[in-house]
Coordinates of C-alpha atoms in Angstrom, one line a residue:
X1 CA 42.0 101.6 216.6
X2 CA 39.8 98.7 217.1
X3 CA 36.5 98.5 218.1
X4 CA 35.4 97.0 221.2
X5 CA 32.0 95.6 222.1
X6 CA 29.8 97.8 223.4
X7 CA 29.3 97.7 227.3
X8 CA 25.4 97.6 227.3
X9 CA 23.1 96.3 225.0
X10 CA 19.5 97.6 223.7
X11 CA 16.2 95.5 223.5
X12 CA 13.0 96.5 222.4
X13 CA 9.6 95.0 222.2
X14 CA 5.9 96.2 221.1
X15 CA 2.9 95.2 220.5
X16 CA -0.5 96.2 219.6
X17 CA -1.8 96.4 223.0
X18 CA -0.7 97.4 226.4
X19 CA -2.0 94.1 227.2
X20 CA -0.4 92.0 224.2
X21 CA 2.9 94.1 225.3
X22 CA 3.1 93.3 228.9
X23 CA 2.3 89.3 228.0
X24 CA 5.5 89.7 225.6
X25 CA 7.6 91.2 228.0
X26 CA 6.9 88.3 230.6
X27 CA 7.9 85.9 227.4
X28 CA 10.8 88.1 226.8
X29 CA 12.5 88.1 230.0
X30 CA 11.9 84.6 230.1
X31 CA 14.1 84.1 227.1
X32 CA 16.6 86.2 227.9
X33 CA 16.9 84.6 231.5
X34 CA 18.0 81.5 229.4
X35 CA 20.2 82.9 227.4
X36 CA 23.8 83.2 227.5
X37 CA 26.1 86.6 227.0
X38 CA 27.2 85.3 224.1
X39 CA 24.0 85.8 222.3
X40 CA 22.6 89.0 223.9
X41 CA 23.8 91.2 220.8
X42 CA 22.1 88.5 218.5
X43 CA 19.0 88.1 220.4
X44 CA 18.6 92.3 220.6
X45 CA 19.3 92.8 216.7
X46 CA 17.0 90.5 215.8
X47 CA 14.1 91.8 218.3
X48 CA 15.6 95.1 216.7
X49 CA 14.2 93.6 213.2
X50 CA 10.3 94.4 214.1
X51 CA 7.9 94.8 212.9
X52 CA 7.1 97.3 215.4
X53 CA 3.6 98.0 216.7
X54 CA 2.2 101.0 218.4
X55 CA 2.6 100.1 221.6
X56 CA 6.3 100.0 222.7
X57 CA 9.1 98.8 225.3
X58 CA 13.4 99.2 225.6
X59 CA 15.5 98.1 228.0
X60 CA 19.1 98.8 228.3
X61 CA 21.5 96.2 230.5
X62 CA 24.8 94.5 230.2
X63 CA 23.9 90.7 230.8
X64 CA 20.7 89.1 229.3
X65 CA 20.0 88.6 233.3
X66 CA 20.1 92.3 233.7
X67 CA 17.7 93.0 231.0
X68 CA 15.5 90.1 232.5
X69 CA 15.6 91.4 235.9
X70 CA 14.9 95.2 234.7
X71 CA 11.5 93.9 232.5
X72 CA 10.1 92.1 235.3
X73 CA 10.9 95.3 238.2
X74 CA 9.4 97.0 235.3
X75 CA 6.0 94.9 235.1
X76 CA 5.5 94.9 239.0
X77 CA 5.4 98.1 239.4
X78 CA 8.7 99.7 240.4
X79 CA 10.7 102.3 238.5
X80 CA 13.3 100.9 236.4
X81 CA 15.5 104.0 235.0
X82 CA 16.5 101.8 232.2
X83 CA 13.5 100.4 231.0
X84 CA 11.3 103.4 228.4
X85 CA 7.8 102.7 227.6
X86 CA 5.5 104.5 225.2
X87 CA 3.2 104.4 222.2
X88 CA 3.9 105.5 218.9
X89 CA 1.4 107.4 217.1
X90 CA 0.3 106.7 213.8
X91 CA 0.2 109.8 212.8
X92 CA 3.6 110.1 211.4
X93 CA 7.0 110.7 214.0
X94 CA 7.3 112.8 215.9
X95 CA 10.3 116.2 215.8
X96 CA 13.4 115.8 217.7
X97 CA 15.1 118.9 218.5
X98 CA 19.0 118.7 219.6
X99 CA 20.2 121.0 222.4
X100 CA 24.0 121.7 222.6
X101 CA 25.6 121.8 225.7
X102 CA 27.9 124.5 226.6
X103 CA 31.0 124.6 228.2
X104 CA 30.5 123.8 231.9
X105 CA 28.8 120.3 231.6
X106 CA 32.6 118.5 230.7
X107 CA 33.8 116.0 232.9
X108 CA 36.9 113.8 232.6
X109 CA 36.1 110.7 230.6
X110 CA 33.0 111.7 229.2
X111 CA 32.1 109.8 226.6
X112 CA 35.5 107.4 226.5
X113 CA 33.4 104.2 225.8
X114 CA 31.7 105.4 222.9
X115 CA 34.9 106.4 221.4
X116 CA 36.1 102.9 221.8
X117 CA 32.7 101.1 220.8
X118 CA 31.3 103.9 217.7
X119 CA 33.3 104.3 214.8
X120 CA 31.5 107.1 213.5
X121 CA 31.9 108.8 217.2
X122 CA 35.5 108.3 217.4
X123 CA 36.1 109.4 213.7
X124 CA 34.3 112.7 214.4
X125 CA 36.3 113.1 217.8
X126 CA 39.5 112.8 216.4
X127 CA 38.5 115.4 213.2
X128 CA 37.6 118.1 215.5
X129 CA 40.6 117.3 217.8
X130 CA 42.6 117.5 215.4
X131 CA 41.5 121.2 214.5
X132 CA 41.9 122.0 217.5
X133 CA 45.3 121.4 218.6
X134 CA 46.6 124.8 217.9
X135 CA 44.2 126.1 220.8
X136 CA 44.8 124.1 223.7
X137 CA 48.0 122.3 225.3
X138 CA 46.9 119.3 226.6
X139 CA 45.3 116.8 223.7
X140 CA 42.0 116.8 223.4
X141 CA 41.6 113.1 223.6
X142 CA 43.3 113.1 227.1
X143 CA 39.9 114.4 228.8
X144 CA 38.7 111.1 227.6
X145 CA 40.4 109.5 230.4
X146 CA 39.0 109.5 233.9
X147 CA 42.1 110.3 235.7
X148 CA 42.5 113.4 233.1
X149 CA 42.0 115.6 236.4
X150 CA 41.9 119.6 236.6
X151 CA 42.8 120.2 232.6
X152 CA 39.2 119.1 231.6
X153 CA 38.3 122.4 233.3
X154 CA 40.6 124.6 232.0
X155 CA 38.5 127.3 229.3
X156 CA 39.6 126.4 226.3
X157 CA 39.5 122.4 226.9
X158 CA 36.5 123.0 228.7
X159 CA 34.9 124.8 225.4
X160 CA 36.6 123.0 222.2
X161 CA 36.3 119.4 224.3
X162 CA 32.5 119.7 224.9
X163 CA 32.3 120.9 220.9
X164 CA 34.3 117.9 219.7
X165 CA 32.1 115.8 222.1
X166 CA 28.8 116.9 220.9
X167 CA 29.5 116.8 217.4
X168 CA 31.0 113.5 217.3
X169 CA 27.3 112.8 219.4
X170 CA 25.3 114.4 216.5
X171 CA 27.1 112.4 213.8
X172 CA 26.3 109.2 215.9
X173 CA 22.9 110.0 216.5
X174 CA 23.0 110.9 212.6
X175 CA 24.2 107.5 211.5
X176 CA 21.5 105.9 214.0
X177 CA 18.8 107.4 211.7
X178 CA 17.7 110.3 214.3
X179 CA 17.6 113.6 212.2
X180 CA 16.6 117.2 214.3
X181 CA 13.9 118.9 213.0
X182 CA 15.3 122.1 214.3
X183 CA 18.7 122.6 216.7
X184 CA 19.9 125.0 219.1
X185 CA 23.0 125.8 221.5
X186 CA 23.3 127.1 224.7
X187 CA 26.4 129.7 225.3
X188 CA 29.6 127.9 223.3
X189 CA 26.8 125.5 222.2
X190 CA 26.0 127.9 219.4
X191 CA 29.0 127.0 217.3
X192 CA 27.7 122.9 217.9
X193 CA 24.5 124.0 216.7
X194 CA 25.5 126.1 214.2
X195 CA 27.8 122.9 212.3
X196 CA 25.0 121.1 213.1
X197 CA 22.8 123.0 210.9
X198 CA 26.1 123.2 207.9
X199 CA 26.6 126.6 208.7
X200 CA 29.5 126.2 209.5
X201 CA 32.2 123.2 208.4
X202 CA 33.8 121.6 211.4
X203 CA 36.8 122.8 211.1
X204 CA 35.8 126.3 210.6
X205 CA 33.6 126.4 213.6
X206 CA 36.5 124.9 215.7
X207 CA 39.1 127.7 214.4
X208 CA 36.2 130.0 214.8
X209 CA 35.7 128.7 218.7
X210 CA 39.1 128.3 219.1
X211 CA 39.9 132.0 218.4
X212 CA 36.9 133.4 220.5
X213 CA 38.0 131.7 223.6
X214 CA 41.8 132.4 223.7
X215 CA 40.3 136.0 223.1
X216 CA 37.9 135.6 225.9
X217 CA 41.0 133.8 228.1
X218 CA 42.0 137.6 228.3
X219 CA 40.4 138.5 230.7
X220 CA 41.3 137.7 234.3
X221 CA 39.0 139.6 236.4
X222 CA 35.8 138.2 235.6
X223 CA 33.4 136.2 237.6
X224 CA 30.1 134.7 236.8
X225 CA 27.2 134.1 239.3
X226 CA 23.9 132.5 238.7
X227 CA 20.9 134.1 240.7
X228 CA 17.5 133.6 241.4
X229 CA 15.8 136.5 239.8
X230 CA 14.1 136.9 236.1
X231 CA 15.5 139.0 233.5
X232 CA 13.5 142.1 233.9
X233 CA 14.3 141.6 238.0
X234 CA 18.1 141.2 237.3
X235 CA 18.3 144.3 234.5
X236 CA 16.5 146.9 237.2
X237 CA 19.3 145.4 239.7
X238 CA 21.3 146.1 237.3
X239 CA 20.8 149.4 236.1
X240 CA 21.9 150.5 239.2
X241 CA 25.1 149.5 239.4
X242 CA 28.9 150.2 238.0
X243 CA 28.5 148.8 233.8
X244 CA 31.2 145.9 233.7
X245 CA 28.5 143.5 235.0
X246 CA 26.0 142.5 232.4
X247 CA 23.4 139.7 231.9
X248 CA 25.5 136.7 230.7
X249 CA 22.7 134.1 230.1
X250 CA 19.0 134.0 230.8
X251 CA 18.5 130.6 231.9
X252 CA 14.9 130.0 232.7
X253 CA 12.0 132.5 233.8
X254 CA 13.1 132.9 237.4
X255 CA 16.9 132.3 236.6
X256 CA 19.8 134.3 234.7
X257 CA 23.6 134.2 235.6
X258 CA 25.7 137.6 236.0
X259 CA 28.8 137.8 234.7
X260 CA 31.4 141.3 234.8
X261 CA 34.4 142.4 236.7
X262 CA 34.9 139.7 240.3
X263 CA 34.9 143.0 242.6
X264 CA 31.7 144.3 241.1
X265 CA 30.1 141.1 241.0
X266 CA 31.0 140.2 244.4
X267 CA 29.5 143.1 246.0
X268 CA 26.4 142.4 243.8
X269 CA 25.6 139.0 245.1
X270 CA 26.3 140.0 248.8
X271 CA 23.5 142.4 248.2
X272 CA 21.3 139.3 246.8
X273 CA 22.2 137.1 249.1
X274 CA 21.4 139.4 252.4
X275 CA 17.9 139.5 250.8
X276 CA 17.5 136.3 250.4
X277 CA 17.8 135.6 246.7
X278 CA 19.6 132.3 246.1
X279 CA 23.2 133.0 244.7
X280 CA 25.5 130.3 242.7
X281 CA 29.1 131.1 241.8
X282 CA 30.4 129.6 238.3
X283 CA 34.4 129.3 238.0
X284 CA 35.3 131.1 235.1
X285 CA 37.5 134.2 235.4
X286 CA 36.7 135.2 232.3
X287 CA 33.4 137.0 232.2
X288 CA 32.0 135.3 229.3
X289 CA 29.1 137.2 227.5
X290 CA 29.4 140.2 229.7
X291 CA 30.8 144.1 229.0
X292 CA 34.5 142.5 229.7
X293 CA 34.6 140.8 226.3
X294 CA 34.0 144.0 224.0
X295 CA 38.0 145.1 223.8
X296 CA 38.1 141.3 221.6
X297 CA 35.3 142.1 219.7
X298 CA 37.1 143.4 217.0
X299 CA 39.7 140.7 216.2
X300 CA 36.9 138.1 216.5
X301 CA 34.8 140.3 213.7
X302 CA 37.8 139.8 211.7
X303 CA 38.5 136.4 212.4
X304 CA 35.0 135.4 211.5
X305 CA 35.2 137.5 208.2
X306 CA 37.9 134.7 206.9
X307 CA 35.7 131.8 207.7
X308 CA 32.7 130.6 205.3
X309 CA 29.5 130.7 206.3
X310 CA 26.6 129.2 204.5
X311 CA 22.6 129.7 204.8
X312 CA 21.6 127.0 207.5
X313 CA 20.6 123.3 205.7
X314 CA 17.7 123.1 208.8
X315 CA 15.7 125.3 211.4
X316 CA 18.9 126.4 213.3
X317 CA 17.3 128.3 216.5
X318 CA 20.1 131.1 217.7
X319 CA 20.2 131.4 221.9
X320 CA 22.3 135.0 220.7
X321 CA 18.9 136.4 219.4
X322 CA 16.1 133.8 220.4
X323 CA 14.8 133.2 217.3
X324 CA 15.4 131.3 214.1
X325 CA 18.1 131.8 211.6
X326 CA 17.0 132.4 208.4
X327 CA 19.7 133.5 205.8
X328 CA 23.3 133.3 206.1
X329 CA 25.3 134.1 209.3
X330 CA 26.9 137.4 209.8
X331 CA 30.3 137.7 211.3
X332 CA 28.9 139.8 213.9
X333 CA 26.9 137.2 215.2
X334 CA 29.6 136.1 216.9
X335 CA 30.9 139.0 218.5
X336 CA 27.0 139.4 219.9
X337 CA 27.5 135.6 220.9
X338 CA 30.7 136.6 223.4
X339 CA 29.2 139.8 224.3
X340 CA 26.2 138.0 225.6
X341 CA 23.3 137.3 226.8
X342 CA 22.5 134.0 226.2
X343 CA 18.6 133.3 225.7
X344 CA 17.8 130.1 226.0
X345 CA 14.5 130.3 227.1
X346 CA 13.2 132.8 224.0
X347 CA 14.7 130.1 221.9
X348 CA 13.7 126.9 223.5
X349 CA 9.9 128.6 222.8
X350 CA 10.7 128.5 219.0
X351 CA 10.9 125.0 219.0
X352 CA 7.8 124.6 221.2
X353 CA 6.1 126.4 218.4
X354 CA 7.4 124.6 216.0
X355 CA 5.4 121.6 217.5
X356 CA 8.8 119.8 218.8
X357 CA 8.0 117.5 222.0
X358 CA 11.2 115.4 222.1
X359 CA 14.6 117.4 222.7
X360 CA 17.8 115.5 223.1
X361 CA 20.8 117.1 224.8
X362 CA 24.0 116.5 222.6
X363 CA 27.0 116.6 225.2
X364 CA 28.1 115.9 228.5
X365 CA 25.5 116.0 231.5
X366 CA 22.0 116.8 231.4
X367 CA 22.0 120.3 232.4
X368 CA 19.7 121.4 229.3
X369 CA 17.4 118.5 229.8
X370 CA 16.5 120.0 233.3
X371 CA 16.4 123.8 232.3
X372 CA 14.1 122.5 229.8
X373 CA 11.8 121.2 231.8
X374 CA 11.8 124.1 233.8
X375 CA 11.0 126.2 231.2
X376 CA 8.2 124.0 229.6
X377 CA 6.9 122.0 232.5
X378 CA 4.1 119.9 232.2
X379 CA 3.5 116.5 230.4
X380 CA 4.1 114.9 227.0
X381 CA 7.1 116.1 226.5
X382 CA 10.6 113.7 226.5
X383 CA 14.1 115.6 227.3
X384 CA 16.7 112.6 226.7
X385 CA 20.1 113.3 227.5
X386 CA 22.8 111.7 225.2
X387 CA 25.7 111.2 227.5
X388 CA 24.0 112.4 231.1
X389 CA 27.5 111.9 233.6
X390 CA 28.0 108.1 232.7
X391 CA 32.1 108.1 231.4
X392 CA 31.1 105.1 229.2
X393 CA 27.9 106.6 227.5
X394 CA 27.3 103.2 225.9
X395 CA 24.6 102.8 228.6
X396 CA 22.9 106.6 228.2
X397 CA 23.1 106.8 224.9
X398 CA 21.1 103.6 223.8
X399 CA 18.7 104.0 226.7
X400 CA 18.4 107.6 224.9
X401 CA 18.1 105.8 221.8
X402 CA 15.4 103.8 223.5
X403 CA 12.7 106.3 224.8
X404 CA 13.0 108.2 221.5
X405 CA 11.6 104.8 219.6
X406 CA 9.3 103.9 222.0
X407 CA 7.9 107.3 221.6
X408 CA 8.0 106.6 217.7
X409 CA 11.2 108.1 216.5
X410 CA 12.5 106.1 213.5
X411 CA 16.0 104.6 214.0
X412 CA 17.9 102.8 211.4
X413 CA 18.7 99.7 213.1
X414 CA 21.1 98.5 211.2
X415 CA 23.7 101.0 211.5
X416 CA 23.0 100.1 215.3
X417 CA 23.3 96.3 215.3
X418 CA 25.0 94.3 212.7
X419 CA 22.0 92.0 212.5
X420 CA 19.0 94.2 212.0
X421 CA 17.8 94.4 208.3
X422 CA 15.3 97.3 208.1
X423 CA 14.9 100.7 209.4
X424 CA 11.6 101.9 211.5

């Protein structure tokens, strides 16, 4: 397939000043309300080139207009979505840590015009679709499309498309010079994560996800429900009531979803609702991470048992236990991944500790970037989303690209334009 030219282009500025930074802004949006289209990727590799001060600036925009336009909003005062502004530190850069979205996030045509712009995107997409053919019935590469409708939905497309999408991410982000210092995933994130960190091969972790949904896909009863209680709220509620409802995830302080037989559960959030306790029904009949999935348990023990799993090659933070990784991966891990609960909020704290600031979410949406901020509010800290809900992604993803170098993340520029000549 060829390559097209990317819908969107990136240009940076600095300086060492806030001063000298806003005079070379006014000079740059002066040049590039001269220029032509023709020249925009020229005139953004080479401002890609540097040398880059302390003090930075990136705009994302399609025409050299556009960009012009944004950087002068920008300087007057109004908020400009596109345009990123910060100051590198020179101290050293800064961590990134890379959180994997789950299954839930997908949307039809995520991520279609990187696969047509990013070699290295589209190359990982078609790998992992390739693996995973023997688990869905629809192509992978058919929830690329816009019009893919009510089959981007569907469990196991839902799950092994939004693992083939946030790999391919992670390799793109890899090629762009952005390394994690540490990764995690949240629910069927765990396997992204988990390749991520070369535990497992992408292959394996796709026959490995592959088998744990159709497994999961058993069950037909289920229901899942976020609520508006903390975990120790939701486990008294709990221990009250019939066993096939369990914690499936706890989300933030004040948040976990349920997730158990539909009856149960139904009768459950009635109960929360009457008393005022915000309720939230999730469409998925089958009970992920709850006491529904223990009867699978046992093939997916055995299943993992075939696949090879190494030590991980960086901090690999589990949302199964909430704490980092450390030697090689278990095959019960797994089953304790489907049986639940999710913890994202234990294991979003071990990268806090770890010093990380910047987290990038690696899939469709920006649910992670939010619950993130929810559960470390406060300033100086940067939650990019890769993809956010944009079908193109060219945009998101270099405006992504963007706040993490104006906040002094190195990129290799010239795997991302042509023309640049050193990396940062």
């Amino acid at each position: 397939m060829t390559t097209h030219r990317r819908t969107a282009q990136l240009f940076t500025l600095s300086a060492p000043t806030p001063e000298a930074l806003r005079e070379a802004a006014r000079e740059a949006a002066a040049r590039l309300a001269r220029a032509d289209d023709a020249t925009l990727e020229r005139l953004c590799a080479q401002a890609a080139r540097g040398p880059h001060s302390g003090h930075r600036m990136s705009v994302v925009g399609r025409t050299p207009g556009e960009l012009a336009d944004r950087i002068r909003a920008h300087l007057a005062g109004e908020p400009v979505k596109e345009v990123a502004a910060g100051h590198a530190s020179p101290g050293g850069a800064p961590p990134v840590g890379f959180l994997f979205s789950g299954q839930g996030a997908q949307f039809a045509g995520m991520g279609q015009g990187l696969y047509r712009t990013e070699a290295v995107f589209r190359e990982t997409f078609d790998r992992c679709a390739e693996a995973a053919r023997p688990f869905v019935a629809v192509p992978l590469h058919d929830l690329l499309d816009p019009a893919a409708g009510a089959v981007v939905h569907r469990l196991a497309h839902a799950v092994l498309g939004t693992f083939c999408l946030g790999t391919a991410l992670a390799e793109l982000w890899r090629g762009w010079g952005v390394e994690p210092a540490a990764v995690l995933g949240f629910s069927f994130g765990e396997y992204g994560a988990a390749c991520r960190a070369g535990v497992l091969s992408p292959e394996d972790a796709v026959r490995l996800l592959g088998t744990a949904v159709t497994l999961a896909e058993r069950v037909t009863d289920g229901a899942m429900a976020v609520v508006g209680l903390g975990e120790r709220a939701a486990r008294d509620l709990l221990a009250d009531t019939e066993p096939s409802v369990g914690i499936a995830a706890v989300i933030s302080p004040h948040e976990v979803s349920l997730s158990g037989r539909a009856e149960v559960l139904a009768r459950i959030v009635d109960r929360l609702t009457a008393s005022g306790v915000r309720t939230s029904a999730l469409p998925v009949r089958a009970g992920l991470h709850s006491p529904l999935q223990e009867p699978a348990l046992a093939e997916l023990r055995e299943a993992a048992g075939t696949v090879r799993a190494r030590a991980p090659r960086l901090p690999y933070v589990s949302t199964v236990t909430g704490a980092q990784v450390t030697g090689p991966v278990e095959p019960e891990h797994w089953c304790r991944h489907l049986r639940g609960p999710v913890r994202f909020p234990d294991a979003l704290g071990v990268l806090d500790a770890q010093g990380i600031r910047i987290s990038v979410e690696v899939g469709p949406g920006r649910a992670l970037a939010g619950l993130g901020a929810r559960c470390l509010p406060g300033g100086g800290r940067l939650w990019p989303a890769s993809l956010g809900r944009s079908t193109d992604g060219t945009g998101a993803m270099l405006a992504a690209l963007g706040r993490l170098h104006t906040a002094g993340v190195p990129v290799r520029w010239p795997a991302v334009f042509p023309g640049a000549s050193s990396a940062v």
